PDB file of C-alpha atoms and ligand atoms in Angstrom:
ATOM      1  CA  MET A   1     214.596   5.388  -9.005  1.00 84.00           C
ATOM      2  CA  ASP A   2     210.965   5.689 -10.084  1.00 94.00           C
ATOM      3  CA  LEU A   3     210.239   2.761  -7.555  1.00 96.00           C
ATOM      4  CA  LEU A   4     212.239   4.277  -4.840  1.00 97.00           C
ATOM      5  CA  LEU A   5     210.449   7.706  -5.018  1.00 97.00           C
ATOM      6  CA  GLU A   6     207.169   5.828  -5.280  1.00 96.00           C
ATOM      7  CA  ARG A   7     207.982   3.919  -2.047  1.00 97.00           C
ATOM      8  CA  GLY A   8     208.809   7.021  -0.297  1.00 97.00           C
ATOM      9  CA  HIS A   9     212.760   7.166  -0.355  1.00 98.00           C
ATOM     10  CA  ARG A  10     214.653  10.202  -1.008  1.00 97.00           C
ATOM     11  CA  VAL A  11     217.034   9.835  -3.964  1.00 97.00           C
ATOM     12  CA  ILE A  12     220.160  11.309  -5.005  1.00 97.00           C
ATOM     13  CA  VAL A  13     221.448  10.201  -8.264  1.00 97.00           C
ATOM     14  CA  LEU A  14     225.126  10.336  -9.324  1.00 96.00           C
ATOM     15  CA  ASP A  15     225.978   9.723 -12.862  1.00 96.00           C
ATOM     16  CA  ASN A  16     228.719  11.094 -15.223  1.00 96.00           C
ATOM     17  CA  LEU A  17     226.194  10.396 -18.110  1.00 95.00           C
ATOM     18  CA  VAL A  18     229.090   8.586 -20.152  1.00 94.00           C
ATOM     19  CA  THR A  19     226.129   6.205 -21.126  1.00 93.00           C
ATOM     20  CA  GLY A  20     223.189   7.457 -19.284  1.00 91.00           C
ATOM     21  CA  SER A  21     220.738  10.423 -20.259  1.00 92.00           C
ATOM     22  CA  VAL A  22     219.167  13.237 -18.368  1.00 94.00           C
ATOM     23  CA  GLU A  23     215.880  12.488 -20.403  1.00 92.00           C
ATOM     24  CA  ASN A  24     215.408   9.292 -18.260  1.00 93.00           C
ATOM     25  CA  ILE A  25     215.216  11.282 -15.211  1.00 94.00           C
ATOM     26  CA  ALA A  26     213.891  14.575 -16.510  1.00 95.00           C
ATOM     27  CA  HIS A  27     210.262  13.665 -14.913  1.00 95.00           C
ATOM     28  CA  HIS A  28     211.695  14.054 -11.585  1.00 96.00           C
ATOM     29  CA  ALA A  29     213.247  17.510 -11.807  1.00 93.00           C
ATOM     30  CA  GLY A  30     212.071  19.832  -9.255  1.00 94.00           C
ATOM     31  CA  LYS A  31     210.909  16.979  -6.751  1.00 95.00           C
ATOM     32  CA  ALA A  32     212.125  17.661  -3.323  1.00 95.00           C
ATOM     33  CA  ALA A  33     212.484  14.247  -2.818  1.00 97.00           C
ATOM     34  CA  PHE A  34     215.050  14.089  -5.961  1.00 97.00           C
ATOM     35  CA  ARG A  35     218.513  15.389  -6.565  1.00 96.00           C
ATOM     36  CA  PHE A  36     220.965  14.872  -9.481  1.00 96.00           C
ATOM     37  CA  ILE A  37     224.589  15.401  -9.297  1.00 96.00           C
ATOM     38  CA  GLN A  38     226.759  14.948 -12.509  1.00 96.00           C
ATOM     39  CA  GLN A  39     229.812  13.270 -11.234  1.00 96.00           C
ATOM     40  CA  ASP A  40     232.271  10.416 -12.058  1.00 96.00           C
ATOM     41  CA  VAL A  41     231.925   7.960  -9.355  1.00 96.00           C
ATOM     42  CA  THR A  42     235.684   7.088  -9.546  1.00 96.00           C
ATOM     43  CA  GLU A  43     236.298  10.497  -8.085  1.00 94.00           C
ATOM     44  CA  TYR A  44     235.873  11.350  -4.270  1.00 91.00           C
ATOM     45  CA  LEU A  45     232.136  11.419  -3.314  1.00 87.00           C
ATOM     46  CA  PHE A  46     230.919  13.639  -0.890  1.00 91.00           C
ATOM     47  CA  LEU A  47     227.385  14.028   0.287  1.00 95.00           C
ATOM     48  CA  ASP A  48     226.416  16.565   2.965  1.00 93.00           C
ATOM     49  CA  GLU A  49     223.169  14.550   4.267  1.00 95.00           C
ATOM     50  CA  PRO A  50     222.490  11.167   5.740  1.00 97.00           C
ATOM     51  CA  VAL A  51     222.486   8.065   3.371  1.00 98.00           C
ATOM     52  CA  ASN A  52     220.813   4.907   4.232  1.00 98.00           C
ATOM     53  CA  TYR A  53     221.409   2.864   1.068  1.00 98.00           C
ATOM     54  CA  VAL A  54     224.052   2.932  -1.586  1.00 98.00           C
ATOM     55  CA  TRP A  55     222.955   1.335  -4.876  1.00 98.00           C
ATOM     56  CA  HIS A  56     226.069   1.087  -7.071  1.00 98.00           C
ATOM     57  CA  PHE A  57     224.858   0.580 -10.693  1.00 98.00           C
ATOM     58  CA  ALA A  58     227.531   2.866 -12.467  1.00 97.00           C
ATOM     59  CA  SER A  59     229.285   1.085 -15.295  1.00 97.00           C
ATOM     60  CA  PRO A  60     228.728   0.965 -19.119  1.00 96.00           C
ATOM     61  CA  ALA A  61     226.752  -2.317 -19.744  1.00 95.00           C
ATOM     62  CA  SER A  62     226.465  -2.903 -23.395  1.00 95.00           C
ATOM     63  CA  PRO A  63     229.286  -4.844 -24.906  1.00 92.00           C
ATOM     64  CA  VAL A  64     229.632  -2.067 -27.648  1.00 94.00           C
ATOM     65  CA  ASP A  65     230.278   0.494 -24.907  1.00 94.00           C
ATOM     66  CA  TYR A  66     232.664  -1.425 -22.933  1.00 93.00           C
ATOM     67  CA  LEU A  67     234.677  -2.458 -26.016  1.00 94.00           C
ATOM     68  CA  GLU A  68     234.881   1.257 -26.728  1.00 95.00           C
ATOM     69  CA  LEU A  69     235.810   2.290 -23.122  1.00 96.00           C
ATOM     70  CA  PRO A  70     237.744  -0.548 -21.659  1.00 97.00           C
ATOM     71  CA  ILE A  71     239.701   1.623 -19.287  1.00 97.00           C
ATOM     72  CA  GLN A  72     236.875   3.736 -17.926  1.00 97.00           C
ATOM     73  CA  THR A  73     235.005   0.281 -17.564  1.00 98.00           C
ATOM     74  CA  LEU A  74     237.841  -1.183 -15.506  1.00 98.00           C
ATOM     75  CA  LYS A  75     238.043   1.961 -13.510  1.00 98.00           C
ATOM     76  CA  VAL A  76     234.317   2.285 -12.728  1.00 98.00           C
ATOM     77  CA  GLY A  77     234.219  -1.365 -11.363  1.00 98.00           C
ATOM     78  CA  SER A  78     237.224  -1.017  -9.281  1.00 98.00           C
ATOM     79  CA  LEU A  79     237.885   2.587  -8.155  1.00 98.00           C
ATOM     80  CA  GLY A  80     234.249   3.363  -8.720  1.00 98.00           C
ATOM     81  CA  THR A  81     233.256   0.431  -6.618  1.00 98.00           C
ATOM     82  CA  HIS A  82     235.720   1.309  -3.735  1.00 98.00           C
ATOM     83  CA  LYS A  83     234.445   5.099  -3.859  1.00 97.00           C
ATOM     84  CA  ALA A  84     230.800   3.746  -3.491  1.00 98.00           C
ATOM     85  CA  LEU A  85     231.807   1.465  -0.557  1.00 98.00           C
ATOM     86  CA  GLY A  86     233.889   3.982   0.973  1.00 97.00           C
ATOM     87  CA  LEU A  87     230.717   6.341   0.822  1.00 97.00           C
ATOM     88  CA  ALA A  88     228.564   3.512   2.395  1.00 98.00           C
ATOM     89  CA  LEU A  89     230.896   2.975   5.153  1.00 98.00           C
ATOM     90  CA  HIS A  90     231.231   6.618   5.973  1.00 97.00           C
ATOM     91  CA  LYS A  91     227.428   7.208   6.165  1.00 97.00           C
ATOM     92  CA  GLY A  92     226.635   3.726   7.838  1.00 98.00           C
ATOM     93  CA  ALA A  93     224.572   2.877   4.898  1.00 98.00           C
ATOM     94  CA  ARG A  94     223.813  -0.419   3.388  1.00 98.00           C
ATOM     95  CA  PHE A  95     225.593  -1.114   0.141  1.00 98.00           C
ATOM     96  CA  LEU A  96     224.391  -2.959  -3.044  1.00 98.00           C
ATOM     97  CA  LEU A  97     226.542  -3.901  -5.985  1.00 98.00           C
ATOM     98  CA  ALA A  98     225.099  -4.419  -9.340  1.00 98.00           C
ATOM     99  CA  SER A  99     226.942  -7.315 -10.518  1.00 98.00           C
ATOM    100  CA  THR A 100     226.331  -9.332 -13.722  1.00 98.00           C
ATOM    101  CA  SER A 101     225.847 -12.565 -15.371  1.00 98.00           C
ATOM    102  CA  GLU A 102     229.018 -12.029 -17.141  1.00 98.00           C
ATOM    103  CA  ILE A 103     231.073 -12.957 -14.220  1.00 98.00           C
ATOM    104  CA  TYR A 104     230.167 -16.546 -15.409  1.00 98.00           C
ATOM    105  CA  GLY A 105     231.784 -15.756 -18.543  1.00 97.00           C
ATOM    106  CA  ASP A 106     231.117 -18.087 -21.242  1.00 97.00           C
ATOM    107  CA  PRO A 107     229.643 -20.615 -18.850  1.00 98.00           C
ATOM    108  CA  LEU A 108     230.177 -24.404 -18.675  1.00 98.00           C
ATOM    109  CA  VAL A 109     227.515 -25.000 -15.991  1.00 97.00           C
ATOM    110  CA  HIS A 110     224.008 -24.579 -17.357  1.00 97.00           C
ATOM    111  CA  PRO A 111     221.781 -23.020 -16.156  1.00 98.00           C
ATOM    112  CA  GLN A 112     223.943 -20.828 -14.109  1.00 98.00           C
ATOM    113  CA  ARG A 113     223.576 -20.969 -10.100  1.00 98.00           C
ATOM    114  CA  GLU A 114     225.374 -18.513  -7.883  1.00 98.00           C
ATOM    115  CA  ASP A 115     227.953 -21.218  -6.687  1.00 98.00           C
ATOM    116  CA  TYR A 116     229.224 -21.631  -9.972  1.00 98.00           C
ATOM    117  CA  TRP A 117     232.870 -19.503 -10.538  1.00 98.00           C
ATOM    118  CA  GLY A 118     232.667 -18.899 -14.155  1.00 98.00           C
ATOM    119  CA  ASN A 119     234.645 -19.408 -17.248  1.00 98.00           C
ATOM    120  CA  VAL A 120     236.189 -15.929 -17.972  1.00 98.00           C
ATOM    121  CA  ASN A 121     239.010 -14.772 -20.625  1.00 98.00           C
ATOM    122  CA  PRO A 122     240.694 -12.105 -18.775  1.00 98.00           C
ATOM    123  CA  ILE A 123     242.538 -10.966 -21.652  1.00 98.00           C
ATOM    124  CA  GLY A 124     239.760 -11.208 -24.159  1.00 97.00           C
ATOM    125  CA  PRO A 125     237.559  -8.273 -25.311  1.00 96.00           C
ATOM    126  CA  ARG A 126     235.039  -8.738 -22.730  1.00 97.00           C
ATOM    127  CA  GLY A 127     237.750  -9.091 -19.784  1.00 98.00           C
ATOM    128  CA  CYS A 128     237.584  -5.317 -19.057  1.00 98.00           C
ATOM    129  CA  TYR A 129     233.742  -5.753 -17.927  1.00 98.00           C
ATOM    130  CA  ASP A 130     233.847  -9.266 -16.576  1.00 98.00           C
ATOM    131  CA  GLU A 131     237.115  -8.804 -14.363  1.00 98.00           C
ATOM    132  CA  ALA A 132     235.863  -5.343 -13.332  1.00 98.00           C
ATOM    133  CA  LYS A 133     232.520  -6.853 -12.040  1.00 98.00           C
ATOM    134  CA  ARG A 134     234.473  -9.923 -10.414  1.00 98.00           C
ATOM    135  CA  PHE A 135     236.836  -7.796  -8.902  1.00 98.00           C
ATOM    136  CA  ALA A 136     233.912  -5.361  -7.404  1.00 98.00           C
ATOM    137  CA  GLU A 137     232.317  -8.422  -6.030  1.00 99.00           C
ATOM    138  CA  ALA A 138     235.727  -9.338  -4.334  1.00 98.00           C
ATOM    139  CA  LEU A 139     235.941  -5.856  -2.783  1.00 98.00           C
ATOM    140  CA  THR A 140     232.342  -5.649  -1.696  1.00 98.00           C
ATOM    141  CA  MET A 141     232.948  -8.941   0.312  1.00 98.00           C
ATOM    142  CA  ALA A 142     236.355  -7.754   1.712  1.00 98.00           C
ATOM    143  CA  TYR A 143     234.360  -4.448   3.071  1.00 98.00           C
ATOM    144  CA  ARG A 144     231.663  -6.925   4.555  1.00 98.00           C
ATOM    145  CA  LYS A 145     234.704  -8.864   6.170  1.00 98.00           C
ATOM    146  CA  GLU A 146     236.949  -6.296   7.276  1.00 98.00           C
ATOM    147  CA  HIS A 147     234.492  -3.304   8.207  1.00 98.00           C
ATOM    148  CA  GLY A 148     231.199  -5.400   9.059  1.00 98.00           C
ATOM    149  CA  LEU A 149     229.684  -3.460   6.038  1.00 98.00           C
ATOM    150  CA  GLN A 150     226.191  -4.609   5.350  1.00 98.00           C
ATOM    151  CA  THR A 151     226.422  -5.405   1.731  1.00 98.00           C
ATOM    152  CA  ARG A 152     224.346  -7.139  -1.361  1.00 98.00           C
ATOM    153  CA  ILE A 153     225.215  -8.540  -4.571  1.00 98.00           C
ATOM    154  CA  VAL A 154     222.717  -8.834  -7.347  1.00 98.00           C
ATOM    155  CA  ARG A 155     223.999 -10.605 -10.649  1.00 98.00           C
ATOM    156  CA  ILE A 156     221.648  -9.139 -13.180  1.00 98.00           C
ATOM    157  CA  PHE A 157     220.896 -11.092 -16.393  1.00 98.00           C
ATOM    158  CA  ASN A 158     220.019  -9.888 -19.865  1.00 98.00           C
ATOM    159  CA  THR A 159     217.331  -6.907 -19.156  1.00 98.00           C
ATOM    160  CA  TYR A 160     215.343  -5.115 -21.514  1.00 98.00           C
ATOM    161  CA  GLY A 161     212.606  -2.380 -21.662  1.00 97.00           C
ATOM    162  CA  PRO A 162     211.603   1.361 -22.207  1.00 96.00           C
ATOM    163  CA  ARG A 163     214.337   4.126 -21.820  1.00 94.00           C
ATOM    164  CA  MET A 164     217.126   1.915 -23.351  1.00 95.00           C
ATOM    165  CA  ARG A 165     219.056   3.963 -26.114  1.00 91.00           C
ATOM    166  CA  LEU A 166     218.006   2.882 -29.798  1.00 89.00           C
ATOM    167  CA  ARG A 167     221.806   2.717 -30.661  1.00 88.00           C
ATOM    168  CA  ASP A 168     222.818   0.980 -27.457  1.00 89.00           C
ATOM    169  CA  GLY A 169     224.319  -1.928 -29.350  1.00 93.00           C
ATOM    170  CA  ARG A 170     222.444  -4.640 -27.261  1.00 96.00           C
ATOM    171  CA  VAL A 171     220.294  -7.226 -29.024  1.00 97.00           C
ATOM    172  CA  VAL A 172     216.791  -5.838 -27.925  1.00 98.00           C
ATOM    173  CA  PRO A 173     217.345  -2.200 -28.902  1.00 97.00           C
ATOM    174  CA  SER A 174     219.283  -3.250 -31.972  1.00 97.00           C
ATOM    175  CA  PHE A 175     216.562  -5.703 -33.399  1.00 98.00           C
ATOM    176  CA  ILE A 176     213.656  -3.649 -32.471  1.00 98.00           C
ATOM    177  CA  GLY A 177     215.391  -0.535 -34.223  1.00 97.00           C
ATOM    178  CA  GLN A 178     216.177  -2.528 -37.427  1.00 97.00           C
ATOM    179  CA  ALA A 179     212.800  -4.064 -37.521  1.00 98.00           C
ATOM    180  CA  LEU A 180     210.867  -0.813 -37.336  1.00 97.00           C
ATOM    181  CA  ALA A 181     212.972   0.805 -39.892  1.00 96.00           C
ATOM    182  CA  GLY A 182     212.415  -2.230 -42.168  1.00 97.00           C
ATOM    183  CA  ARG A 183     216.364  -3.046 -42.197  1.00 97.00           C
ATOM    184  CA  PRO A 184     217.812  -6.529 -41.943  1.00 98.00           C
ATOM    185  CA  LEU A 185     218.231  -7.865 -38.282  1.00 98.00           C
ATOM    186  CA  THR A 186     221.841  -8.477 -37.681  1.00 98.00           C
ATOM    187  CA  VAL A 187     222.014 -11.819 -36.140  1.00 98.00           C
ATOM    188  CA  TYR A 188     225.761 -12.608 -35.187  1.00 98.00           C
ATOM    189  CA  GLY A 189     227.048 -16.195 -35.667  1.00 98.00           C
ATOM    190  CA  ASP A 190     224.306 -18.706 -36.718  1.00 98.00           C
ATOM    191  CA  GLY A 191     222.173 -17.274 -33.983  1.00 98.00           C
ATOM    192  CA  SER A 192     222.146 -20.398 -31.768  1.00 98.00           C
ATOM    193  CA  GLN A 193     223.643 -18.801 -29.099  1.00 98.00           C
ATOM    194  CA  THR A 194     220.969 -18.263 -26.275  1.00 98.00           C
ATOM    195  CA  ARG A 195     220.054 -15.624 -23.853  1.00 98.00           C
ATOM    196  CA  SER A 196     217.092 -15.133 -21.466  1.00 98.00           C
ATOM    197  CA  PHE A 197     215.433 -11.735 -21.375  1.00 98.00           C
ATOM    198  CA  CYS A 198     214.007 -10.162 -18.062  1.00 98.00           C
ATOM    199  CA  TYR A 199     211.684  -7.167 -18.177  1.00 98.00           C
ATOM    200  CA  CYS A 200     213.019  -3.957 -16.339  1.00 98.00           C
ATOM    201  CA  SER A 201     210.037  -3.659 -13.903  1.00 98.00           C
ATOM    202  CA  ASP A 202     210.665  -7.203 -12.841  1.00 98.00           C
ATOM    203  CA  LEU A 203     214.300  -6.991 -12.311  1.00 98.00           C
ATOM    204  CA  ILE A 204     214.048  -3.825 -10.263  1.00 98.00           C
ATOM    205  CA  GLU A 205     211.366  -5.441  -7.888  1.00 98.00           C
ATOM    206  CA  GLY A 206     213.825  -8.177  -7.213  1.00 98.00           C
ATOM    207  CA  ILE A 207     216.820  -5.886  -6.615  1.00 98.00           C
ATOM    208  CA  TYR A 208     214.610  -3.685  -4.145  1.00 98.00           C
ATOM    209  CA  ARG A 209     213.705  -6.963  -2.252  1.00 98.00           C
ATOM    210  CA  LEU A 210     217.469  -8.246  -2.054  1.00 98.00           C
ATOM    211  CA  MET A 211     218.399  -4.708  -0.606  1.00 98.00           C
ATOM    212  CA  MET A 212     215.714  -5.043   1.868  1.00 98.00           C
ATOM    213  CA  SER A 213     216.313  -8.592   2.547  1.00 98.00           C
ATOM    214  CA  ARG A 214     219.230 -10.091   4.968  1.00 98.00           C
ATOM    215  CA  GLU A 215     220.980 -11.913   1.956  1.00 98.00           C
ATOM    216  CA  TRP A 216     224.596 -11.175   1.623  1.00 98.00           C
ATOM    217  CA  ARG A 217     225.385 -13.727  -0.797  1.00 98.00           C
ATOM    218  CA  PRO A 218     225.215 -12.939  -4.531  1.00 98.00           C
ATOM    219  CA  VAL A 219     221.558 -13.440  -5.995  1.00 98.00           C
ATOM    220  CA  ASN A 220     220.853 -14.140  -9.790  1.00 98.00           C
ATOM    221  CA  ILE A 221     218.010 -11.767 -11.040  1.00 98.00           C
ATOM    222  CA  GLY A 222     216.767 -12.777 -14.427  1.00 98.00           C
ATOM    223  CA  ASN A 223     214.243 -14.384 -16.427  1.00 98.00           C
ATOM    224  CA  PRO A 224     214.863 -18.129 -16.889  1.00 98.00           C
ATOM    225  CA  ARG A 225     212.907 -18.208 -20.072  1.00 98.00           C
ATOM    226  CA  GLU A 226     215.641 -19.023 -22.496  1.00 98.00           C
ATOM    227  CA  LEU A 227     215.746 -18.643 -26.338  1.00 98.00           C
ATOM    228  CA  SER A 228     218.068 -18.597 -29.088  1.00 98.00           C
ATOM    229  CA  VAL A 229     219.258 -15.172 -30.614  1.00 98.00           C
ATOM    230  CA  ARG A 230     217.597 -16.465 -34.040  1.00 98.00           C
ATOM    231  CA  GLN A 231     214.419 -17.133 -32.301  1.00 98.00           C
ATOM    232  CA  PHE A 232     214.613 -13.721 -30.618  1.00 98.00           C
ATOM    233  CA  ALA A 233     214.964 -12.284 -34.057  1.00 98.00           C
ATOM    234  CA  GLU A 234     211.900 -13.850 -35.492  1.00 98.00           C
ATOM    235  CA  THR A 235     210.023 -13.024 -32.493  1.00 98.00           C
ATOM    236  CA  ILE A 236     210.753  -9.259 -32.887  1.00 98.00           C
ATOM    237  CA  ILE A 237     209.842  -9.489 -36.705  1.00 98.00           C
ATOM    238  CA  ARG A 238     206.605 -11.054 -35.845  1.00 98.00           C
ATOM    239  CA  LEU A 239     205.680  -8.526 -32.879  1.00 98.00           C
ATOM    240  CA  THR A 240     206.721  -5.573 -34.968  1.00 98.00           C
ATOM    241  CA  GLY A 241     204.997  -6.834 -38.227  1.00 97.00           C
ATOM    242  CA  SER A 242     207.983  -5.886 -39.909  1.00 97.00           C
ATOM    243  CA  ARG A 243     209.104  -6.996 -43.463  1.00 97.00           C
ATOM    244  CA  SER A 244     212.756  -7.143 -42.282  1.00 98.00           C
ATOM    245  CA  ARG A 245     214.759 -10.153 -43.195  1.00 97.00           C
ATOM    246  CA  ILE A 246     217.577 -11.699 -41.090  1.00 98.00           C
ATOM    247  CA  ALA A 247     221.354 -10.916 -41.991  1.00 98.00           C
ATOM    248  CA  PHE A 248     223.929 -13.160 -40.434  1.00 98.00           C
ATOM    249  CA  GLU A 249     227.380 -11.274 -39.375  1.00 98.00           C
ATOM    250  CA  PRO A 250     230.301 -12.747 -37.670  1.00 97.00           C
ATOM    251  CA  LEU A 251     230.063 -13.845 -34.093  1.00 97.00           C
ATOM    252  CA  PRO A 252     232.237 -11.513 -31.778  1.00 96.00           C
ATOM    253  CA  GLN A 253     234.933 -12.843 -29.849  1.00 96.00           C
ATOM    254  CA  ASP A 254     234.137 -14.701 -26.722  1.00 96.00           C
ATOM    255  CA  ASP A 255     230.419 -14.249 -27.129  1.00 97.00           C
ATOM    256  CA  PRO A 256     228.598 -16.535 -24.484  1.00 97.00           C
ATOM    257  CA  LYS A 257     227.024 -19.545 -26.228  1.00 97.00           C
ATOM    258  CA  GLN A 258     224.438 -19.905 -23.803  1.00 97.00           C
ATOM    259  CA  ARG A 259     222.991 -18.027 -20.618  1.00 98.00           C
ATOM    260  CA  GLN A 260     220.123 -18.846 -18.302  1.00 98.00           C
ATOM    261  CA  PRO A 261     219.775 -17.801 -14.653  1.00 98.00           C
ATOM    262  CA  ASP A 262     218.811 -20.513 -12.124  1.00 98.00           C
ATOM    263  CA  ILE A 263     216.777 -18.229  -9.861  1.00 98.00           C
ATOM    264  CA  SER A 264     216.095 -20.942  -7.120  1.00 98.00           C
ATOM    265  CA  ARG A 265     217.980 -18.618  -4.592  1.00 98.00           C
ATOM    266  CA  ALA A 266     215.697 -15.506  -5.373  1.00 98.00           C
ATOM    267  CA  ARG A 267     212.463 -17.591  -5.372  1.00 98.00           C
ATOM    268  CA  ARG A 268     213.108 -19.117  -1.969  1.00 98.00           C
ATOM    269  CA  ILE A 269     214.739 -16.037  -0.245  1.00 98.00           C
ATOM    270  CA  LEU A 270     213.062 -13.064  -1.895  1.00 98.00           C
ATOM    271  CA  HIS A 271     209.872 -14.844  -2.642  1.00 98.00           C
ATOM    272  CA  TRP A 272     210.591 -13.373  -6.124  1.00 98.00           C
ATOM    273  CA  GLU A 273     210.070 -14.513  -9.756  1.00 98.00           C
ATOM    274  CA  PRO A 274     209.504 -12.621 -12.837  1.00 98.00           C
ATOM    275  CA  LYS A 275     205.700 -11.895 -13.820  1.00 98.00           C
ATOM    276  CA  VAL A 276     206.095 -10.195 -17.158  1.00 98.00           C
ATOM    277  CA  ASP A 277     205.993 -12.581 -20.135  1.00 97.00           C
ATOM    278  CA  LEU A 278     208.495 -11.882 -22.781  1.00 98.00           C
ATOM    279  CA  GLU A 279     206.008 -11.164 -25.524  1.00 98.00           C
ATOM    280  CA  ASP A 280     203.973  -8.670 -23.212  1.00 98.00           C
ATOM    281  CA  GLY A 281     207.511  -7.037 -22.337  1.00 98.00           C
ATOM    282  CA  LEU A 282     208.532  -6.781 -25.866  1.00 98.00           C
ATOM    283  CA  ARG A 283     205.145  -5.256 -26.965  1.00 98.00           C
ATOM    284  CA  ARG A 284     205.656  -2.514 -24.245  1.00 98.00           C
ATOM    285  CA  THR A 285     209.219  -1.964 -25.393  1.00 98.00           C
ATOM    286  CA  ILE A 286     208.166  -1.659 -29.108  1.00 98.00           C
ATOM    287  CA  GLU A 287     205.439   0.877 -28.223  1.00 97.00           C
ATOM    288  CA  TRP A 288     208.131   2.841 -26.372  1.00 96.00           C
ATOM    289  CA  PHE A 289     210.625   2.900 -29.219  1.00 96.00           C
ATOM    290  CA  LYS A 290     207.821   3.598 -31.879  1.00 95.00           C
ATOM    291  CA  SER A 291     206.540   6.651 -29.846  1.00 92.00           C
ATOM    292  CA  ARG A 292     209.967   7.948 -29.476  1.00 85.00           C
ATOM    293  CA  THR A 293     210.798   7.787 -33.258  1.00 76.00           C
ATOM    294  CA  VAL A 294     207.696   9.575 -33.931  1.00 68.00           C
ATOM    295  CA  ARG A 295     208.282  12.318 -31.242  1.00 67.00           C
ATOM    296  CA  LYS A 296     211.836  12.695 -32.640  1.00 68.00           C
ATOM    297  CA  ARG A 297     210.609  12.992 -36.062  1.00 67.00           C
ATOM    298  CA  ILE A 298     208.064  15.583 -35.309  1.00 65.00           C
ATOM    299  CA  SER A 299     210.764  17.678 -33.365  1.00 65.00           C
ATOM    300  CA  GLY A 300     213.299  17.122 -35.953  1.00 63.00           C
ATOM    301  CA  ALA A 301     210.710  18.558 -38.543  1.00 61.00           C
ATOM    302  CA  ARG A 302     209.786  21.477 -36.070  1.00 63.00           C
ATOM    303  CA  ALA A 303     213.855  22.382 -36.081  1.00 59.00           C
ATOM    304  CA  ALA A 304     214.132  22.165 -39.594  1.00 56.00           C
TER     305      ALA A 304
HETATM  306  N1  UDP B 401     223.612  -9.926 -31.053  1.00 55.55           N
HETATM  307  C1  UDP B 401     223.240 -10.068 -32.431  1.00 55.55           C
HETATM  308  N2  UDP B 401     223.041  -9.036 -33.123  1.00 55.55           N
HETATM  309  C2  UDP B 401     223.028  -7.668 -32.730  1.00 55.55           C
HETATM  310  C3  UDP B 401     223.404  -7.635 -31.149  1.00 55.55           C
HETATM  311  C4  UDP B 401     223.959  -8.710 -30.592  1.00 55.55           C
HETATM  312  O1  UDP B 401     222.995 -11.283 -32.750  1.00 55.55           O
HETATM  313  O2  UDP B 401     222.745  -6.886 -33.344  1.00 55.55           O
HETATM  314  C5  UDP B 401     223.838 -11.167 -30.276  1.00 55.55           C
HETATM  315  C6  UDP B 401     225.070 -11.307 -29.549  1.00 55.55           C
HETATM  316  O3  UDP B 401     226.011 -11.729 -30.357  1.00 55.55           O
HETATM  317  C7  UDP B 401     224.857 -12.017 -28.242  1.00 55.55           C
HETATM  318  C8  UDP B 401     223.364 -11.677 -28.038  1.00 55.55           C
HETATM  319  O4  UDP B 401     222.703 -11.082 -29.153  1.00 55.55           O
HETATM  320  O5  UDP B 401     224.780 -13.367 -28.584  1.00 55.55           O
HETATM  321  C9  UDP B 401     223.107 -10.822 -26.842  1.00 55.55           C
HETATM  322  O6  UDP B 401     223.887  -9.515 -27.128  1.00 55.55           O
HETATM  323  P1  UDP B 401     223.830  -8.141 -26.048  1.00 55.55           P
HETATM  324  O7  UDP B 401     225.004  -7.465 -26.920  1.00 55.55           O
HETATM  325  O8  UDP B 401     222.631  -7.777 -25.953  1.00 55.55           O
HETATM  326  O9  UDP B 401     224.587  -8.761 -24.683  1.00 55.55           O
HETATM  327  P2  UDP B 401     225.250  -9.912 -24.032  1.00 55.55           P
HETATM  328  O10 UDP B 401     224.214 -10.786 -23.475  1.00 55.55           O
HETATM  329  O11 UDP B 401     226.187 -10.690 -25.168  1.00 55.55           O
HETATM  330  O12 UDP B 401     226.099  -9.096 -23.247  1.00 55.55           O
END
């Protein structure tokens, strides 16, 4: 939303704050071009002003969150997407769905191209998120076909950066938090599973370009640099200068063994590719978490 305001758009944020935080938007409070409405997107959406673009990002996205909130996750992906599409239709707006690399499940094709249909376990623990997003893609396509709605679908791969919650549960904040506190880094399984991490500013630029493009087919946005979770833990230990060690814990069920986006479509159509190198992005993220921990300690001491 920072980027939208910078580029001259008016922004209305709808969020029920189940996993989000007002702290992340507090710096926009009072701006004429910005409005915040606390609402669950699965309820009827009423806006008394024109809308040109609907960006549908609502959903828990950390496995820890969606494992705890499976019904809400299914509802936001299905009913929430229905309401958001309905709003776009009513307003004559263009609609963008934030989909995910999770629709590829534990992929049997590597790296993942948009024409791969995926390998998802519908009744496994991740099914609530994966199937909700797959349904959301299908519903988006149905609105395009039946109503002629202008739609865009972005498949977001692992993303990281400032403003994530320390206790988010995803691997980047978990490892950084553990390393900064000198606690062991909890690597699940033997750490040979792979992920590819994209810095938030790169992701946001890619998504903006997609919305402004004419591409209605799904587009992967992510960073193709792939590394194992174990290598990732070692990188965090090195960059934080921590004395933490690695502690191996059981691998959660259905944890995808490998993940790397094929971004040829984004390169070709959006002329986009990530610019921020992993170590640079991680340094910025580590600095942000450090400054937050210091700020929290100071405000904690003041309150005491
Ligand atoms: N992971 C880990 N330790 C943690 C958190 C996650 O080893 O404390 C692993 C997890 O098993 C997965 C990878 O890191 O293989 C990425 O997990 P994350 O929850 O960030 O997202 P996912 O890509 O699985 O959706």
